[in-house]
Structure formats: structure tokens, C-alpha cells
JSON list of C-alpha atoms in Angstrom, two decimals:
[
{"chain": "P", "resi": 3, "resn": "HIS", "atom": "CA", "xyz": [18.65, -79.72, 10.71]},
{"chain": "P", "resi": 4, "resn": "ILE", "atom": "CA", "xyz": [19.68, -76.07, 8.44]},
{"chain": "P", "resi": 5, "resn": "MET", "atom": "CA", "xyz": [23.40, -76.39, 7.63]},
{"chain": "P", "resi": 6, "resn": "TYR", "atom": "CA", "xyz": [25.45, -72.69, 8.76]},
{"chain": "P", "resi": 7, "resn": "SER", "atom": "CA", "xyz": [28.52, -71.46, 7.36]},
{"chain": "P", "resi": 8, "resn": "ILE", "atom": "CA", "xyz": [29.89, -70.29, 11.00]},
{"chain": "P", "resi": 9, "resn": "LYS", "atom": "CA", "xyz": [32.99, -67.63, 12.16]},
{"chain": "P", "resi": 10, "resn": "LEU", "atom": "CA", "xyz": [32.87, -66.64, 15.76]},
{"chain": "P", "resi": 11, "resn": "THR", "atom": "CA", "xyz": [35.21, -63.60, 16.45]},
{"chain": "P", "resi": 12, "resn": "TYR", "atom": "CA", "xyz": [37.38, -62.13, 19.25]},
{"chain": "P", "resi": 13, "resn": "PHE", "atom": "CA", "xyz": [40.62, -61.34, 20.49]},
{"chain": "P", "resi": 14, "resn": "ASN", "atom": "CA", "xyz": [43.35, -63.46, 20.35]},
{"chain": "P", "resi": 15, "resn": "ASP", "atom": "CA", "xyz": [44.40, -62.46, 23.98]},
{"chain": "P", "resi": 16, "resn": "GLY", "atom": "CA", "xyz": [42.74, -65.51, 26.01]},
{"chain": "P", "resi": 17, "resn": "LYS", "atom": "CA", "xyz": [39.14, -66.11, 26.68]},
{"chain": "P", "resi": 18, "resn": "GLY", "atom": "CA", "xyz": [36.65, -64.00, 27.34]},
{"chain": "P", "resi": 19, "resn": "ARG", "atom": "CA", "xyz": [32.94, -63.21, 26.08]},
{"chain": "P", "resi": 20, "resn": "ASN", "atom": "CA", "xyz": [33.33, -65.48, 23.32]},
{"chain": "P", "resi": 21, "resn": "GLU", "atom": "CA", "xyz": [33.88, -68.18, 26.14]},
{"chain": "P", "resi": 22, "resn": "LEU", "atom": "CA", "xyz": [30.32, -69.81, 26.21]},
{"chain": "P", "resi": 23, "resn": "THR", "atom": "CA", "xyz": [29.94, -69.84, 22.68]},
{"chain": "P", "resi": 24, "resn": "ARG", "atom": "CA", "xyz": [33.13, -71.54, 22.60]},
{"chain": "P", "resi": 25, "resn": "LEU", "atom": "CA", "xyz": [32.00, -74.36, 24.57]},
{"chain": "P", "resi": 26, "resn": "ILE", "atom": "CA", "xyz": [28.30, -74.47, 23.92]},
{"chain": "P", "resi": 27, "resn": "PHE", "atom": "CA", "xyz": [29.40, -75.51, 19.95]},
{"chain": "P", "resi": 28, "resn": "ALA", "atom": "CA", "xyz": [32.53, -77.84, 21.47]},
{"chain": "P", "resi": 29, "resn": "VAL", "atom": "CA", "xyz": [29.41, -79.39, 23.53]},
{"chain": "P", "resi": 30, "resn": "GLY", "atom": "CA", "xyz": [26.52, -79.65, 20.46]},
{"chain": "P", "resi": 31, "resn": "SER", "atom": "CA", "xyz": [29.90, -80.88, 18.29]},
{"chain": "P", "resi": 32, "resn": "VAL", "atom": "CA", "xyz": [29.25, -77.98, 16.48]},
{"chain": "P", "resi": 33, "resn": "SER", "atom": "CA", "xyz": [32.16, -76.88, 13.50]},
{"chain": "P", "resi": 34, "resn": "TYR", "atom": "CA", "xyz": [33.27, -73.37, 13.16]},
{"chain": "P", "resi": 35, "resn": "LYS", "atom": "CA", "xyz": [35.71, -71.06, 12.18]},
{"chain": "P", "resi": 36, "resn": "ASP", "atom": "CA", "xyz": [37.43, -69.35, 15.56]},
{"chain": "P", "resi": 37, "resn": "GLU", "atom": "CA", "xyz": [38.98, -66.15, 13.86]},
{"chain": "P", "resi": 38, "resn": "LEU", "atom": "CA", "xyz": [40.82, -64.38, 16.48]},
{"chain": "P", "resi": 39, "resn": "ILE", "atom": "CA", "xyz": [42.38, -60.68, 16.08]},
{"chain": "P", "resi": 40, "resn": "ASP", "atom": "CA", "xyz": [44.29, -58.39, 17.41]},
{"chain": "P", "resi": 41, "resn": "TYR", "atom": "CA", "xyz": [43.58, -55.14, 18.96]},
{"chain": "P", "resi": 42, "resn": "ALA", "atom": "CA", "xyz": [44.11, -52.94, 15.86]},
{"chain": "P", "resi": 43, "resn": "THR", "atom": "CA", "xyz": [42.39, -55.62, 13.67]},
{"chain": "P", "resi": 44, "resn": "TYR", "atom": "CA", "xyz": [39.59, -54.44, 15.76]},
{"chain": "P", "resi": 45, "resn": "LYS", "atom": "CA", "xyz": [39.94, -50.89, 15.47]},
{"chain": "P", "resi": 46, "resn": "SER", "atom": "CA", "xyz": [40.07, -51.02, 12.26]},
{"chain": "P", "resi": 47, "resn": "LEU", "atom": "CA", "xyz": [36.71, -53.11, 12.01]},
{"chain": "P", "resi": 48, "resn": "ARG", "atom": "CA", "xyz": [34.93, -50.90, 14.11]},
{"chain": "P", "resi": 49, "resn": "ALA", "atom": "CA", "xyz": [36.59, -48.00, 12.14]},
{"chain": "P", "resi": 50, "resn": "GLU", "atom": "CA", "xyz": [34.68, -49.31, 9.25]},
{"chain": "P", "resi": 51, "resn": "ASP", "atom": "CA", "xyz": [31.26, -49.83, 11.03]},
{"chain": "P", "resi": 52, "resn": "LYS", "atom": "CA", "xyz": [31.81, -53.74, 10.52]},
{"chain": "P", "resi": 53, "resn": "LEU", "atom": "CA", "xyz": [31.26, -54.32, 14.08]},
{"chain": "P", "resi": 54, "resn": "PRO", "atom": "CA", "xyz": [27.19, -55.31, 15.40]},
{"chain": "P", "resi": 55, "resn": "PHE", "atom": "CA", "xyz": [27.21, -52.40, 18.38]},
{"chain": "P", "resi": 56, "resn": "GLY", "atom": "CA", "xyz": [31.42, -51.91, 17.83]},
{"chain": "P", "resi": 57, "resn": "GLN", "atom": "CA", "xyz": [31.64, -54.83, 20.03]},
{"chain": "P", "resi": 58, "resn": "LEU", "atom": "CA", "xyz": [33.35, -57.92, 19.56]},
{"chain": "P", "resi": 59, "resn": "PRO", "atom": "CA", "xyz": [32.24, -61.06, 19.51]},
{"chain": "P", "resi": 60, "resn": "THR", "atom": "CA", "xyz": [30.72, -61.18, 16.76]},
{"chain": "P", "resi": 61, "resn": "LEU", "atom": "CA", "xyz": [28.86, -64.47, 15.17]},
{"chain": "P", "resi": 62, "resn": "THR", "atom": "CA", "xyz": [28.75, -64.32, 11.17]},
{"chain": "P", "resi": 63, "resn": "LEU", "atom": "CA", "xyz": [26.02, -66.76, 10.03]},
{"chain": "P", "resi": 64, "resn": "ASN", "atom": "CA", "xyz": [26.53, -67.23, 6.05]},
{"chain": "P", "resi": 65, "resn": "GLY", "atom": "CA", "xyz": [28.25, -63.91, 5.52]},
{"chain": "P", "resi": 66, "resn": "ASP", "atom": "CA", "xyz": [25.58, -62.29, 7.86]},
{"chain": "P", "resi": 67, "resn": "ILE", "atom": "CA", "xyz": [27.11, -60.57, 10.90]},
{"chain": "P", "resi": 68, "resn": "TYR", "atom": "CA", "xyz": [25.31, -60.61, 14.42]},
{"chain": "P", "resi": 69, "resn": "GLY", "atom": "CA", "xyz": [26.65, -59.29, 18.42]},
{"chain": "P", "resi": 70, "resn": "GLN", "atom": "CA", "xyz": [25.85, -59.65, 21.85]},
{"chain": "P", "resi": 71, "resn": "SER", "atom": "CA", "xyz": [27.92, -62.87, 23.76]},
{"chain": "P", "resi": 72, "resn": "CYS", "atom": "CA", "xyz": [24.34, -63.41, 24.81]},
{"chain": "P", "resi": 73, "resn": "SER", "atom": "CA", "xyz": [22.68, -63.49, 22.34]},
{"chain": "P", "resi": 74, "resn": "LEU", "atom": "CA", "xyz": [25.50, -65.26, 20.42]},
{"chain": "P", "resi": 75, "resn": "ALA", "atom": "CA", "xyz": [25.47, -68.25, 22.67]},
{"chain": "P", "resi": 76, "resn": "ARG", "atom": "CA", "xyz": [21.65, -68.43, 22.66]},
{"chain": "P", "resi": 77, "resn": "CYS", "atom": "CA", "xyz": [21.96, -68.95, 18.99]},
{"chain": "P", "resi": 78, "resn": "ALA", "atom": "CA", "xyz": [24.73, -71.81, 19.58]},
{"chain": "P", "resi": 79, "resn": "ALA", "atom": "CA", "xyz": [22.63, -73.26, 21.55]},
{"chain": "P", "resi": 80, "resn": "LYS", "atom": "CA", "xyz": [19.80, -73.90, 19.22]},
{"chain": "P", "resi": 81, "resn": "ILE", "atom": "CA", "xyz": [21.95, -74.89, 16.17]},
{"chain": "P", "resi": 82, "resn": "ALA", "atom": "CA", "xyz": [23.78, -77.24, 18.71]},
{"chain": "P", "resi": 83, "resn": "GLY", "atom": "CA", "xyz": [20.13, -78.17, 19.54]},
{"chain": "P", "resi": 84, "resn": "LEU", "atom": "CA", "xyz": [21.02, -77.83, 22.93]},
{"chain": "P", "resi": 85, "resn": "TYR", "atom": "CA", "xyz": [18.41, -74.83, 23.45]},
{"chain": "P", "resi": 86, "resn": "PRO", "atom": "CA", "xyz": [15.15, -76.59, 24.78]},
{"chain": "P", "resi": 87, "resn": "SER", "atom": "CA", "xyz": [11.95, -76.13, 23.15]},
{"chain": "P", "resi": 88, "resn": "ASP", "atom": "CA", "xyz": [9.77, -75.96, 26.30]},
{"chain": "P", "resi": 89, "resn": "ILE", "atom": "CA", "xyz": [9.15, -72.55, 26.97]},
{"chain": "P", "resi": 90, "resn": "VAL", "atom": "CA", "xyz": [9.63, -73.00, 30.64]},
{"chain": "P", "resi": 91, "resn": "GLU", "atom": "CA", "xyz": [12.94, -74.73, 30.50]},
{"chain": "P", "resi": 92, "resn": "ALA", "atom": "CA", "xyz": [14.12, -71.80, 27.88]},
{"chain": "P", "resi": 93, "resn": "LEU", "atom": "CA", "xyz": [13.45, -69.84, 30.45]},
{"chain": "P", "resi": 94, "resn": "LYS", "atom": "CA", "xyz": [15.93, -71.46, 32.97]},
{"chain": "P", "resi": 95, "resn": "ALA", "atom": "CA", "xyz": [18.46, -71.99, 30.53]},
{"chain": "P", "resi": 96, "resn": "ASP", "atom": "CA", "xyz": [18.05, -68.14, 29.85]},
{"chain": "P", "resi": 97, "resn": "SER", "atom": "CA", "xyz": [18.34, -67.32, 33.20]},
{"chain": "P", "resi": 98, "resn": "ILE", "atom": "CA", "xyz": [21.46, -69.03, 33.81]},
{"chain": "P", "resi": 99, "resn": "VAL", "atom": "CA", "xyz": [23.26, -67.66, 30.60]},
{"chain": "P", "resi": 100, "resn": "ASP", "atom": "CA", "xyz": [21.85, -63.91, 32.32]},
{"chain": "P", "resi": 101, "resn": "SER", "atom": "CA", "xyz": [23.80, -65.00, 35.94]},
{"chain": "P", "resi": 102, "resn": "TRP", "atom": "CA", "xyz": [26.70, -66.29, 34.20]},
{"chain": "P", "resi": 103, "resn": "ARG", "atom": "CA", "xyz": [27.05, -62.70, 32.43]},
{"chain": "P", "resi": 104, "resn": "ASP", "atom": "CA", "xyz": [26.19, -61.27, 35.31]},
{"chain": "P", "resi": 105, "resn": "CYS", "atom": "CA", "xyz": [29.20, -62.51, 37.21]},
{"chain": "P", "resi": 106, "resn": "LEU", "atom": "CA", "xyz": [31.58, -62.12, 33.96]},
{"chain": "P", "resi": 107, "resn": "ASP", "atom": "CA", "xyz": [30.46, -58.13, 34.14]},
{"chain": "P", "resi": 108, "resn": "LEU", "atom": "CA", "xyz": [31.43, -58.03, 37.48]},
{"chain": "P", "resi": 109, "resn": "PHE", "atom": "CA", "xyz": [34.50, -60.22, 37.34]},
{"chain": "P", "resi": 110, "resn": "TYR", "atom": "CA", "xyz": [35.41, -57.54, 34.38]},
{"chain": "P", "resi": 111, "resn": "GLU", "atom": "CA", "xyz": [34.82, -54.77, 36.93]},
{"chain": "P", "resi": 112, "resn": "THR", "atom": "CA", "xyz": [37.12, -56.26, 39.47]},
{"chain": "P", "resi": 113, "resn": "ILE", "atom": "CA", "xyz": [39.93, -57.10, 37.06]},
{"chain": "P", "resi": 114, "resn": "PHE", "atom": "CA", "xyz": [40.05, -54.76, 33.95]},
{"chain": "P", "resi": 115, "resn": "THR", "atom": "CA", "xyz": [39.44, -50.89, 34.07]},
{"chain": "P", "resi": 116, "resn": "ARG", "atom": "CA", "xyz": [36.90, -49.77, 31.51]},
{"chain": "P", "resi": 117, "resn": "VAL", "atom": "CA", "xyz": [38.03, -47.69, 28.47]},
{"chain": "P", "resi": 118, "resn": "ILE", "atom": "CA", "xyz": [36.08, -46.93, 26.04]},
{"chain": "P", "resi": 119, "resn": "VAL", "atom": "CA", "xyz": [37.70, -46.29, 22.55]}
]
């Protein structure tokens, strides 16, 4: 079992696209730093090209920064020992995560106005 220094970074204004990863870490009893930042810090990190894809959330593993919420959730599940080793079971798990993402996208489109900065 490989040990990682883990940091999950997201906005400090409540739950969002980082929540699935946070829940997986909680279920798997994985220790990590939960870094919550304000919008000004986000803009600064983005301007400095320190965010993969220019977006949050990010997952930092041993100093390397990664992006995309579904990829982060899958990685978290693997770290937590919750990701299936069987290819069919992994496919089922991936389908659930992608379905969650589709629902989340619909929710965000209903509640929030999309602004590209």
C-alpha cells in the first residue's frame, strides 16, 4: 500500500464537485488536507497556470497537481482501497460516477448561471 501526501483543493463556499472525493476519503478513512480557497485565490492560481485545465477541484499527490472531478474520485477510491479490481465491477463503478456527474451538471445548469472567467 503506497502512502501519499494528499491535498484536495476547492472553493470555500460549500460543497460542490469536490464532495464525492471527500466522501470517498471519509469512507476509506484516508487522511488528507482539505484546502478551501476563496475566489481571489482561485483567480490567482489560474492566472499563474497552477490549475490543471484552469479548474477546481484539484488533487495534489506528493506535490503533483491533478484535475477533473471524476478522475479525482476514481483515484481517491483506489487510494482508499474501494475501487474494484475486477474489470466489470470497475465498469459498473465508473458508470455510477459518470451518472453522478451528469446529474450534478444538470443541477448546476438549473441553479447557477454559467460564467466563464
